[in-house]
Amino acid sequence: MSKAGLKRLVRPLVRKLHPYVYGEQPKIKGLIKLNTNENPYPPSPRVLAAIRAAVDGRLRLYPSPTAQALREKLAKLHDCKPENIIIGNGSDELLALATRGFVEPSPQSIVQSPKSLVQYFTPSYSLYPVLADIHGAAKNAVTLKPDFSLPGIAELKKGSGEPPEGGTPNKWDFDAALTFVTTPNAPGGRGYKTSELEKLCRAQKGVVILDEAYVDFANENAMKLALKFPHVIVARTFSKAYSLCFQRVGYFVGHHDLIAALHKIRDSYNVNGLGQAAAEATLGDLKYYRANFKKIIATREWLSRELTKLGFRVLPSQSNFILVQPPRFTSQEWQRQLRERRILVRWFNFPEVRDYLRITIGTAAEAAALVKAVREIAAAS
Ligand SMILES: Cc1ncc(COP(=O)(O)O)c(C=O)c1O
């Protein structure tokens, strides 16, 4: 079959889809990897032991389809019932499930009704528009304020500012089928007050997902809103704060009717057994992780101060990364020069963040190496 013939076998929607752009996962060793918000500290020794102990003849069996034991442990932690929880193959899987479960596809992705609308702030997690596109849903990207804070309800009602490049008019839709809010914001890092989020949730008619991927590094979390409002779901992950990216475990907490709807459409065994074992053991050793949060936050504050002294504009962060505007040359050029010095940071080619670099908080030694490299680059320019 010709190349053109093969192309025609793929749905037009998929042919023109712009997929999610991953951060680089380098093939060479010895790089300082500050580009994908991974945790610099390993999982706790108890978690590693639990994973090793689970590697035996049981690998021939299917794991718990509902991750029952893990949901029970999480229910205790969040003071809710296992019926309020669904586990995913990373929270990414659940964000996709929510799009499929709560949003009507729309021909040519045109807004025909709020029922087919996926809404989110920009900048925020760049996966949301991709999920809407995969599903053939319409998108409403509304810009955050210039300092990446949330517009108030009155501002959202009125609509403000310029629409994002290629985006829809900058007007919030309180009836949108699905609204994603990244809190703390990514890639900005800014934390949002639960009281602000509550106002937004109260005004919103469709499902709201508060994506708290980075919340363990923040001052506040909004879990109580998922237990208070039936249309609000909180998304969490073991990837970032709990050093388990490799295992792919995330979860939603929300009203049991919404959670039950998502259980209906997930794969039967969507969370692998070793991931379930690792996440369960993680919950048994939270003290270890809380000590790591403290170290990461202390390094974040140190690095922010040092980079500020070197002429970077550093946005306040409540996450395990900082968004910075570098001096002298472009962000892309800084990224290239840092890579030459074996340090990976993230540059996003999106209009609202093109002038910034996102730097994951590593160990204190990694942060010191970054500052040294920045000084050398600045001195050589
Ligand atoms: C805001 C946000 N939400 C969710 C995720 C997905 O996390 P995971 O699928 O590893 O649980 C990420 C990962 O980068 C993220 O930045």
mmCIF file of C-alpha atoms and ligand atoms in Angstrom:
data_model
loop_
_atom_site.group_PDB
_atom_site.id
_atom_site.type_symbol
_atom_site.label_atom_id
_atom_site.label_comp_id
_atom_site.label_asym_id
_atom_site.label_seq_id
_atom_site.Cartn_x
_atom_site.Cartn_y
_atom_site.Cartn_z
ATOM 1 C CA MET A 1 0.000 0.000 0.000
ATOM 2 C CA SER A 2 1.236 3.520 -0.783
ATOM 3 C CA LYS A 3 2.151 5.949 1.974
ATOM 4 C CA ALA A 4 -0.885 8.069 1.074
ATOM 5 C CA GLY A 5 -3.110 4.984 1.181
ATOM 6 C CA LEU A 6 -1.810 4.082 4.641
ATOM 7 C CA LYS A 7 -2.376 7.637 5.816
ATOM 8 C CA ARG A 8 -6.014 7.375 4.787
ATOM 9 C CA LEU A 9 -6.445 4.396 7.126
ATOM 10 C CA VAL A 10 -5.946 6.772 10.060
ATOM 11 C CA ARG A 11 -8.898 8.880 11.222
ATOM 12 C CA PRO A 12 -8.648 12.511 10.003
ATOM 13 C CA LEU A 13 -8.842 13.693 13.618
ATOM 14 C CA VAL A 14 -5.748 11.667 14.491
ATOM 15 C CA ARG A 15 -3.925 12.672 11.300
ATOM 16 C CA LYS A 16 -4.075 16.345 12.193
ATOM 17 C CA LEU A 17 -3.555 15.903 15.930
ATOM 18 C CA HIS A 18 -0.632 17.674 17.627
ATOM 19 C CA PRO A 19 0.397 15.181 20.311
ATOM 20 C CA TYR A 20 1.640 16.038 23.788
ATOM 21 C CA VAL A 21 5.325 17.002 23.772
ATOM 22 C CA TYR A 22 7.281 15.072 26.411
ATOM 23 C CA GLY A 23 10.288 16.386 28.265
ATOM 24 C CA GLU A 24 13.532 14.790 27.092
ATOM 25 C CA GLN A 25 14.339 11.425 28.694
ATOM 26 C CA PRO A 26 18.073 11.297 27.910
ATOM 27 C CA LYS A 27 19.752 8.117 26.750
ATOM 28 C CA ILE A 28 23.153 9.153 28.040
ATOM 29 C CA LYS A 29 24.032 8.893 31.722
ATOM 30 C CA GLY A 30 25.391 11.521 34.071
ATOM 31 C CA LEU A 31 23.164 14.439 33.095
ATOM 32 C CA ILE A 32 21.578 16.575 35.793
ATOM 33 C CA LYS A 33 17.937 16.124 34.939
ATOM 34 C CA LEU A 34 15.856 19.135 35.929
ATOM 35 C CA ASN A 35 13.354 19.009 33.067
ATOM 36 C CA THR A 36 10.399 16.760 33.963
ATOM 37 C CA ASN A 37 9.627 17.522 37.609
ATOM 38 C CA GLU A 38 10.791 14.145 38.838
ATOM 39 C CA ASN A 39 11.737 13.847 42.493
ATOM 40 C CA PRO A 40 15.519 13.815 43.046
ATOM 41 C CA TYR A 41 15.199 11.474 46.018
ATOM 42 C CA PRO A 42 14.580 7.737 45.624
ATOM 43 C CA PRO A 43 11.478 5.975 46.955
ATOM 44 C CA SER A 44 11.754 4.988 50.610
ATOM 45 C CA PRO A 45 13.707 1.783 51.388
ATOM 46 C CA ARG A 46 10.421 0.249 52.573
ATOM 47 C CA VAL A 47 8.837 0.918 49.184
ATOM 48 C CA LEU A 48 11.781 -0.588 47.314
ATOM 49 C CA ALA A 49 11.587 -3.653 49.581
ATOM 50 C CA ALA A 50 7.830 -3.968 48.966
ATOM 51 C CA ILE A 51 8.327 -3.883 45.193
ATOM 52 C CA ARG A 52 11.111 -6.482 45.381
ATOM 53 C CA ALA A 53 8.950 -8.691 47.614
ATOM 54 C CA ALA A 54 6.110 -8.524 45.091
ATOM 55 C CA VAL A 55 8.323 -9.818 42.276
ATOM 56 C CA ASP A 56 7.596 -13.528 42.516
ATOM 57 C CA GLY A 57 5.291 -16.153 41.016
ATOM 58 C CA ARG A 58 2.327 -13.805 41.484
ATOM 59 C CA LEU A 59 3.415 -11.913 38.387
ATOM 60 C CA ARG A 60 1.430 -14.494 36.378
ATOM 61 C CA LEU A 61 -1.813 -13.307 38.034
ATOM 62 C CA TYR A 62 -3.871 -10.226 37.197
ATOM 63 C CA PRO A 63 -3.676 -7.508 39.845
ATOM 64 C CA SER A 64 -6.715 -6.217 41.735
ATOM 65 C CA PRO A 65 -8.890 -4.640 39.009
ATOM 66 C CA THR A 66 -10.048 -1.877 41.342
ATOM 67 C CA ALA A 67 -6.781 -1.534 43.309
ATOM 68 C CA GLN A 68 -8.975 -2.273 46.301
ATOM 69 C CA ALA A 69 -6.334 -2.303 49.068
ATOM 70 C CA LEU A 70 -4.805 0.928 47.820
ATOM 71 C CA ARG A 71 -8.212 2.634 47.607
ATOM 72 C CA GLU A 72 -8.975 1.557 51.175
ATOM 73 C CA LYS A 73 -5.698 3.047 52.410
ATOM 74 C CA LEU A 74 -6.264 6.269 50.482
ATOM 75 C CA ALA A 75 -9.827 6.491 51.784
ATOM 76 C CA LYS A 76 -8.453 6.396 55.337
ATOM 77 C CA LEU A 77 -5.890 9.058 54.501
ATOM 78 C CA HIS A 78 -8.472 11.419 52.979
ATOM 79 C CA ASP A 79 -11.295 10.577 55.343
ATOM 80 C CA CYS A 80 -13.667 9.322 52.653
ATOM 81 C CA LYS A 81 -14.831 5.967 51.297
ATOM 82 C CA PRO A 82 -13.099 3.724 48.733
ATOM 83 C CA GLU A 83 -16.112 4.459 46.453
ATOM 84 C CA ASN A 84 -14.878 8.048 46.284
ATOM 85 C CA ILE A 85 -11.588 6.944 44.739
ATOM 86 C CA ILE A 86 -10.390 5.641 41.390
ATOM 87 C CA ILE A 87 -6.761 4.754 40.710
ATOM 88 C CA GLY A 88 -5.188 5.332 37.312
ATOM 89 C CA ASN A 89 -2.097 4.405 35.357
ATOM 90 C CA GLY A 90 -0.740 7.789 36.373
ATOM 91 C CA SER A 91 -3.145 10.688 36.831
ATOM 92 C CA ASP A 92 -2.777 11.320 33.082
ATOM 93 C CA GLU A 93 -4.897 8.252 32.417
ATOM 94 C CA LEU A 94 -7.624 9.589 34.683
ATOM 95 C CA LEU A 95 -7.585 13.033 33.062
ATOM 96 C CA ALA A 96 -8.177 11.260 29.737
ATOM 97 C CA LEU A 97 -10.927 9.094 31.244
ATOM 98 C CA ALA A 98 -12.653 12.185 32.616
ATOM 99 C CA THR A 99 -12.604 13.758 29.158
ATOM 100 C CA ARG A 100 -14.181 10.618 27.706
ATOM 101 C CA GLY A 101 -16.647 10.215 30.548
ATOM 102 C CA PHE A 102 -17.926 13.776 30.959
ATOM 103 C CA VAL A 103 -17.590 15.515 27.587
ATOM 104 C CA GLU A 104 -19.604 14.962 24.398
ATOM 105 C CA PRO A 105 -17.453 14.829 21.259
ATOM 106 C CA SER A 106 -18.398 17.566 18.855
ATOM 107 C CA PRO A 107 -18.200 17.494 15.030
ATOM 108 C CA GLN A 108 -15.106 19.425 13.864
ATOM 109 C CA SER A 109 -14.481 20.252 17.532
ATOM 110 C CA ILE A 110 -16.780 23.276 17.227
ATOM 111 C CA VAL A 111 -18.471 24.620 20.338
ATOM 112 C CA GLN A 112 -22.058 23.640 19.754
ATOM 113 C CA SER A 113 -22.978 23.306 23.354
ATOM 114 C CA PRO A 114 -21.130 23.580 26.664
ATOM 115 C CA LYS A 115 -21.624 19.812 26.889
ATOM 116 C CA SER A 116 -18.762 19.406 24.409
ATOM 117 C CA LEU A 117 -16.464 21.938 26.019
ATOM 118 C CA VAL A 118 -13.172 21.255 27.795
ATOM 119 C CA GLN A 119 -12.042 24.385 29.618
ATOM 120 C CA TYR A 120 -8.770 25.294 31.290
ATOM 121 C CA PHE A 121 -6.559 28.218 32.095
ATOM 122 C CA THR A 122 -3.492 29.019 30.102
ATOM 123 C CA PRO A 123 -0.708 28.538 30.800
ATOM 124 C CA SER A 124 -1.416 25.299 32.598
ATOM 125 C CA TYR A 125 -0.791 21.614 31.961
ATOM 126 C CA SER A 126 -0.296 21.294 28.200
ATOM 127 C CA LEU A 127 -1.937 17.863 28.135
ATOM 128 C CA TYR A 128 -5.490 19.244 28.568
ATOM 129 C CA PRO A 129 -5.882 20.631 25.018
ATOM 130 C CA VAL A 130 -4.420 17.424 23.626
ATOM 131 C CA LEU A 131 -6.992 15.350 25.533
ATOM 132 C CA ALA A 132 -9.784 17.544 24.150
ATOM 133 C CA ASP A 133 -8.395 17.177 20.617
ATOM 134 C CA ILE A 134 -8.087 13.382 20.895
ATOM 135 C CA HIS A 135 -11.705 13.235 22.016
ATOM 136 C CA GLY A 136 -12.921 15.638 19.325
ATOM 137 C CA ALA A 137 -14.174 18.041 21.968
ATOM 138 C CA ALA A 138 -14.164 21.831 21.797
ATOM 139 C CA LYS A 139 -11.642 23.788 23.902
ATOM 140 C CA ASN A 140 -11.840 26.979 25.862
ATOM 141 C CA ALA A 141 -8.420 28.232 26.969
ATOM 142 C CA VAL A 142 -8.683 31.323 29.155
ATOM 143 C CA THR A 143 -5.557 33.251 30.086
ATOM 144 C CA LEU A 144 -4.493 33.577 33.690
ATOM 145 C CA LYS A 145 -3.584 37.042 34.926
ATOM 146 C CA PRO A 146 -0.077 38.222 33.910
ATOM 147 C CA ASP A 147 1.366 36.980 37.224
ATOM 148 C CA PHE A 148 -0.406 33.621 36.660
ATOM 149 C CA SER A 149 -2.897 34.265 39.436
ATOM 150 C CA LEU A 150 -6.545 33.255 38.939
ATOM 151 C CA PRO A 151 -8.960 35.826 37.579
ATOM 152 C CA GLY A 152 -11.848 36.470 39.987
ATOM 153 C CA ILE A 153 -15.388 35.361 39.182
ATOM 154 C CA ALA A 154 -16.442 38.868 38.070
ATOM 155 C CA GLU A 155 -13.441 39.041 35.716
ATOM 156 C CA LEU A 156 -14.202 35.599 34.330
ATOM 157 C CA LYS A 157 -17.806 36.606 33.698
ATOM 158 C CA LYS A 158 -16.770 39.765 31.924
ATOM 159 C CA GLY A 159 -13.991 38.173 29.885
ATOM 160 C CA SER A 160 -10.693 40.014 29.720
ATOM 161 C CA GLY A 161 -7.378 40.399 27.981
ATOM 162 C CA GLU A 162 -6.367 39.069 24.620
ATOM 163 C CA PRO A 163 -7.362 35.558 23.562
ATOM 164 C CA PRO A 164 -4.378 33.194 23.576
ATOM 165 C CA GLU A 165 -2.701 32.662 20.187
ATOM 166 C CA GLY A 166 -5.000 30.445 18.143
ATOM 167 C CA GLY A 167 -7.394 30.282 21.092
ATOM 168 C CA THR A 168 -11.043 31.000 21.580
ATOM 169 C CA PRO A 169 -12.291 34.363 22.945
ATOM 170 C CA ASN A 170 -11.006 34.889 26.433
ATOM 171 C CA LYS A 171 -14.356 34.319 28.086
ATOM 172 C CA TRP A 172 -14.991 31.732 30.744
ATOM 173 C CA ASP A 173 -17.928 29.335 30.336
ATOM 174 C CA PHE A 174 -19.570 28.474 33.631
ATOM 175 C CA ASP A 175 -21.493 25.655 31.949
ATOM 176 C CA ALA A 176 -18.478 23.891 30.392
ATOM 177 C CA ALA A 177 -18.782 20.111 30.670
ATOM 178 C CA LEU A 178 -15.256 19.800 32.089
ATOM 179 C CA THR A 179 -12.930 22.364 33.627
ATOM 180 C CA PHE A 180 -9.322 21.596 34.543
ATOM 181 C CA VAL A 181 -7.516 23.769 37.094
ATOM 182 C CA THR A 182 -3.856 23.001 37.799
ATOM 183 C CA THR A 183 -3.262 23.924 41.423
ATOM 184 C CA PRO A 184 -0.514 24.764 42.184
ATOM 185 C CA ASN A 185 -0.225 25.982 38.619
ATOM 186 C CA ALA A 186 2.149 24.284 36.214
ATOM 187 C CA PRO A 187 4.326 25.486 34.626
ATOM 188 C CA GLY A 188 4.001 28.724 36.629
ATOM 189 C CA GLY A 189 4.351 27.197 40.093
ATOM 190 C CA ARG A 190 1.945 29.630 41.740
ATOM 191 C CA GLY A 191 -0.233 28.194 44.497
ATOM 192 C CA TYR A 192 -3.922 29.047 44.752
ATOM 193 C CA LYS A 193 -5.918 29.589 47.906
ATOM 194 C CA THR A 194 -8.621 27.032 48.635
ATOM 195 C CA SER A 195 -11.021 29.932 49.257
ATOM 196 C CA GLU A 196 -10.424 31.210 45.677
ATOM 197 C CA LEU A 197 -10.873 27.742 44.225
ATOM 198 C CA GLU A 198 -14.033 27.291 46.236
ATOM 199 C CA LYS A 199 -15.568 30.402 44.657
ATOM 200 C CA LEU A 200 -14.781 29.046 41.216
ATOM 201 C CA CYS A 201 -16.173 25.595 42.036
ATOM 202 C CA ARG A 202 -19.336 27.127 43.436
ATOM 203 C CA ALA A 203 -19.918 29.121 40.240
ATOM 204 C CA GLN A 204 -19.187 26.231 37.895
ATOM 205 C CA LYS A 205 -22.007 23.961 36.683
ATOM 206 C CA GLY A 206 -20.015 21.206 34.932
ATOM 207 C CA VAL A 207 -17.344 18.907 36.362
ATOM 208 C CA VAL A 208 -14.272 20.654 37.814
ATOM 209 C CA ILE A 209 -11.007 18.772 38.182
ATOM 210 C CA LEU A 210 -8.535 20.353 40.571
ATOM 211 C CA ASP A 211 -5.268 18.860 39.364
ATOM 212 C CA GLU A 212 -3.119 18.773 42.493
ATOM 213 C CA ALA A 213 -0.124 16.967 40.989
ATOM 214 C CA TYR A 214 2.280 19.231 42.939
ATOM 215 C CA VAL A 215 0.229 20.023 46.006
ATOM 216 C CA ASP A 216 2.559 18.363 48.535
ATOM 217 C CA PHE A 217 4.996 21.227 47.942
ATOM 218 C CA ALA A 218 2.305 23.876 48.541
ATOM 219 C CA ASN A 219 0.907 25.701 51.572
ATOM 220 C CA GLU A 220 -2.671 24.526 51.063
ATOM 221 C CA ASN A 221 -4.570 21.750 49.364
ATOM 222 C CA ALA A 222 -8.184 21.726 48.230
ATOM 223 C CA MET A 223 -9.109 18.126 48.974
ATOM 224 C CA LYS A 224 -12.015 19.268 51.105
ATOM 225 C CA LEU A 225 -13.687 20.717 47.996
ATOM 226 C CA ALA A 226 -13.898 17.251 46.403
ATOM 227 C CA LEU A 227 -15.722 16.023 49.468
ATOM 228 C CA LYS A 228 -17.944 19.094 49.697
ATOM 229 C CA PHE A 229 -19.082 19.644 46.074
ATOM 230 C CA PRO A 230 -20.477 16.677 44.117
ATOM 231 C CA HIS A 231 -19.181 18.058 40.798
ATOM 232 C CA VAL A 232 -15.601 18.608 41.996
ATOM 233 C CA ILE A 233 -12.820 16.027 41.674
ATOM 234 C CA VAL A 234 -9.296 16.320 43.056
ATOM 235 C CA ALA A 235 -6.527 14.639 41.036
ATOM 236 C CA ARG A 236 -3.370 13.461 42.796
ATOM 237 C CA THR A 237 -0.331 11.473 41.720
ATOM 238 C CA PHE A 238 2.391 9.367 43.302
ATOM 239 C CA SER A 239 4.765 10.498 40.558
ATOM 240 C CA LYS A 240 6.157 13.768 41.854
ATOM 241 C CA ALA A 241 6.098 14.044 45.628
ATOM 242 C CA TYR A 242 6.311 10.270 46.128
ATOM 243 C CA SER A 243 9.158 9.502 43.716
ATOM 244 C CA LEU A 244 7.160 6.952 41.701
ATOM 245 C CA CYS A 245 6.999 8.279 38.117
ATOM 246 C CA PHE A 246 8.283 4.923 36.894
ATOM 247 C CA GLN A 247 5.356 3.029 38.388
ATOM 248 C CA ARG A 248 2.563 5.230 36.996
ATOM 249 C CA VAL A 249 0.036 5.583 39.822
ATOM 250 C CA GLY A 250 -2.384 8.495 40.222
ATOM 251 C CA TYR A 251 -5.871 8.858 41.659
ATOM 252 C CA PHE A 252 -9.046 10.895 41.717
ATOM 253 C CA VAL A 253 -11.145 11.693 44.775
ATOM 254 C CA GLY A 254 -14.738 12.749 44.153
ATOM 255 C CA HIS A 255 -18.424 11.986 44.425
ATOM 256 C CA HIS A 256 -19.087 8.248 44.125
ATOM 257 C CA ASP A 257 -21.455 8.718 41.163
ATOM 258 C CA LEU A 258 -18.809 10.472 39.081
ATOM 259 C CA ILE A 259 -16.143 8.022 40.211
ATOM 260 C CA ALA A 260 -18.446 5.078 39.370
ATOM 261 C CA ALA A 261 -18.912 6.484 35.856
ATOM 262 C CA LEU A 262 -15.143 6.484 35.342
ATOM 263 C CA HIS A 263 -14.792 2.939 36.704
ATOM 264 C CA LYS A 264 -17.236 1.871 33.981
ATOM 265 C CA ILE A 265 -15.005 3.083 31.164
ATOM 266 C CA ARG A 266 -11.499 2.295 32.431
ATOM 267 C CA ASP A 267 -9.509 -0.749 31.314
ATOM 268 C CA SER A 268 -10.256 -3.764 33.512
ATOM 269 C CA TYR A 269 -6.727 -3.937 34.979
ATOM 270 C CA ASN A 270 -5.569 -0.398 34.429
ATOM 271 C CA VAL A 271 -3.057 -0.225 37.295
ATOM 272 C CA ASN A 272 -0.228 -2.741 37.270
ATOM 273 C CA GLY A 273 0.357 -4.862 40.355
ATOM 274 C CA LEU A 274 3.827 -3.598 41.198
ATOM 275 C CA GLY A 275 2.508 -0.042 41.015
ATOM 276 C CA GLN A 276 -0.269 -0.905 43.461
ATOM 277 C CA ALA A 277 2.237 -2.550 45.836
ATOM 278 C CA ALA A 278 4.570 0.438 45.601
ATOM 279 C CA ALA A 279 1.810 2.977 46.253
ATOM 280 C CA GLU A 280 0.474 1.005 49.224
ATOM 281 C CA ALA A 281 3.945 0.819 50.768
ATOM 282 C CA THR A 282 4.389 4.557 50.131
ATOM 283 C CA LEU A 283 1.355 5.287 52.291
ATOM 284 C CA GLY A 284 3.006 3.277 55.055
ATOM 285 C CA ASP A 285 6.062 5.526 55.122
ATOM 286 C CA LEU A 286 4.768 9.090 54.713
ATOM 287 C CA LYS A 287 7.273 10.378 57.264
ATOM 288 C CA TYR A 288 10.118 9.630 54.846
ATOM 289 C CA TYR A 289 8.407 11.596 52.074
ATOM 290 C CA ARG A 290 7.469 14.550 54.263
ATOM 291 C CA ALA A 291 11.148 14.972 55.114
ATOM 292 C CA ASN A 292 11.896 15.046 51.367
ATOM 293 C CA PHE A 293 9.232 17.723 50.750
ATOM 294 C CA LYS A 294 10.987 19.900 53.323
ATOM 295 C CA LYS A 295 14.374 19.414 51.630
ATOM 296 C CA ILE A 296 12.937 20.196 48.188
ATOM 297 C CA ILE A 297 11.165 23.307 49.452
ATOM 298 C CA ALA A 298 14.360 24.528 51.157
ATOM 299 C CA THR A 299 16.334 23.957 47.919
ATOM 300 C CA ARG A 300 13.605 25.730 45.920
ATOM 301 C CA GLU A 301 13.879 28.799 48.118
ATOM 302 C CA TRP A 302 17.697 28.770 47.984
ATOM 303 C CA LEU A 303 17.781 28.372 44.201
ATOM 304 C CA SER A 304 15.175 31.107 43.742
ATOM 305 C CA ARG A 305 17.302 33.521 45.781
ATOM 306 C CA GLU A 306 20.537 32.614 43.955
ATOM 307 C CA LEU A 307 19.019 32.919 40.480
ATOM 308 C CA THR A 308 17.420 36.242 41.436
ATOM 309 C CA LYS A 309 20.867 37.519 42.440
ATOM 310 C CA LEU A 310 22.117 36.460 38.989
ATOM 311 C CA GLY A 311 19.494 38.579 37.224
ATOM 312 C CA PHE A 312 16.773 35.979 36.664
ATOM 313 C CA ARG A 313 13.144 36.884 37.295
ATOM 314 C CA VAL A 314 11.888 34.008 39.417
ATOM 315 C CA LEU A 315 8.154 33.490 39.836
ATOM 316 C CA PRO A 316 7.046 32.516 43.340
ATOM 317 C CA SER A 317 6.539 28.761 43.443
ATOM 318 C CA GLN A 318 4.686 26.317 45.657
ATOM 319 C CA SER A 319 5.777 23.362 43.531
ATOM 320 C CA ASN A 320 8.879 21.261 42.973
ATOM 321 C CA PHE A 321 9.904 23.518 40.086
ATOM 322 C CA ILE A 322 10.387 27.203 39.383
ATOM 323 C CA LEU A 323 9.562 29.208 36.293
ATOM 324 C CA VAL A 324 12.240 31.777 35.539
ATOM 325 C CA GLN A 325 12.833 34.501 32.984
ATOM 326 C CA PRO A 326 16.550 34.534 32.253
ATOM 327 C CA PRO A 327 18.620 37.643 31.492
ATOM 328 C CA ARG A 328 20.913 38.366 28.504
ATOM 329 C CA PHE A 329 19.732 35.863 25.900
ATOM 330 C CA THR A 330 16.667 33.854 25.026
ATOM 331 C CA SER A 331 15.335 31.045 27.165
ATOM 332 C CA GLN A 332 15.911 28.600 24.341
ATOM 333 C CA GLU A 333 19.567 29.676 24.167
ATOM 334 C CA TRP A 334 19.932 29.242 27.944
ATOM 335 C CA GLN A 335 18.447 25.779 27.637
ATOM 336 C CA ARG A 336 20.963 24.917 24.902
ATOM 337 C CA GLN A 337 23.936 26.269 26.841
ATOM 338 C CA LEU A 338 22.911 24.495 30.038
ATOM 339 C CA ARG A 339 22.547 21.260 28.092
ATOM 340 C CA GLU A 340 26.104 21.699 26.812
ATOM 341 C CA ARG A 341 27.058 21.727 30.483
ATOM 342 C CA ARG A 342 25.067 18.530 31.001
ATOM 343 C CA ILE A 343 22.087 20.128 32.745
ATOM 344 C CA LEU A 344 18.587 19.597 31.356
ATOM 345 C CA VAL A 345 15.877 22.187 31.982
ATOM 346 C CA ARG A 346 12.557 22.643 30.178
ATOM 347 C CA TRP A 347 11.692 25.266 27.597
ATOM 348 C CA PHE A 348 8.134 25.317 26.244
ATOM 349 C CA ASN A 349 7.448 26.648 22.776
ATOM 350 C CA PHE A 350 4.073 28.124 23.759
ATOM 351 C CA PRO A 351 3.368 31.843 23.448
ATOM 352 C CA GLU A 352 2.660 32.554 27.132
ATOM 353 C CA VAL A 353 5.798 30.844 28.421
ATOM 354 C CA ARG A 354 8.246 31.091 25.514
ATOM 355 C CA ASP A 355 10.332 33.633 27.468
ATOM 356 C CA TYR A 356 10.730 31.351 30.469
ATOM 357 C CA LEU A 357 12.556 28.216 31.557
ATOM 358 C CA ARG A 358 11.042 25.712 33.928
ATOM 359 C CA ILE A 359 13.569 24.260 36.315
ATOM 360 C CA THR A 360 12.768 21.213 38.434
ATOM 361 C CA ILE A 361 14.099 21.354 41.983
ATOM 362 C CA GLY A 362 16.752 18.678 42.365
ATOM 363 C CA THR A 363 19.054 17.938 45.294
ATOM 364 C CA ALA A 364 20.975 20.766 46.959
ATOM 365 C CA ALA A 365 24.097 19.601 45.063
ATOM 366 C CA GLU A 366 22.250 19.696 41.735
ATOM 367 C CA ALA A 367 20.967 23.189 42.477
ATOM 368 C CA ALA A 368 24.519 24.297 43.315
ATOM 369 C CA ALA A 369 25.771 22.786 40.035
ATOM 370 C CA LEU A 370 23.080 24.692 38.154
ATOM 371 C CA VAL A 371 24.031 27.989 39.797
ATOM 372 C CA LYS A 372 27.708 27.344 38.970
ATOM 373 C CA ALA A 373 26.834 26.611 35.315
ATOM 374 C CA VAL A 374 24.686 29.765 35.119
ATOM 375 C CA ARG A 375 27.573 31.847 36.485
ATOM 376 C CA GLU A 376 29.963 30.348 33.905
ATOM 377 C CA ILE A 377 27.541 30.974 31.038
ATOM 378 C CA ALA A 378 26.966 34.542 32.173
ATOM 379 C CA ALA A 379 30.729 35.148 32.540
ATOM 380 C CA ALA A 380 31.442 33.780 29.047
ATOM 381 C CA SER A 381 28.779 35.908 27.346
HETATM 382 C C1 LIG B 1 -0.218 19.254 36.268
HETATM 383 C C2 LIG B 1 0.042 17.806 36.035
HETATM 384 N N1 LIG B 1 -0.951 16.934 36.195
HETATM 385 C C3 LIG B 1 -0.763 15.619 35.997
HETATM 386 C C4 LIG B 1 0.459 15.119 35.612
HETATM 387 C C5 LIG B 1 0.574 13.661 35.326
HETATM 388 O O1 LIG B 1 1.170 12.936 36.304
HETATM 389 P P1 LIG B 1 1.182 11.365 36.273
HETATM 390 O O2 LIG B 1 0.469 10.894 35.019
HETATM 391 O O3 LIG B 1 2.603 10.979 36.287
HETATM 392 O O4 LIG B 1 0.440 10.943 37.499
HETATM 393 C C6 LIG B 1 1.530 15.984 35.426
HETATM 394 C C7 LIG B 1 2.830 15.473 34.976
HETATM 395 O O5 LIG B 1 3.709 16.143 34.541
HETATM 396 C C8 LIG B 1 1.321 17.368 35.644
HETATM 397 O O6 LIG B 1 2.309 18.238 35.462
#
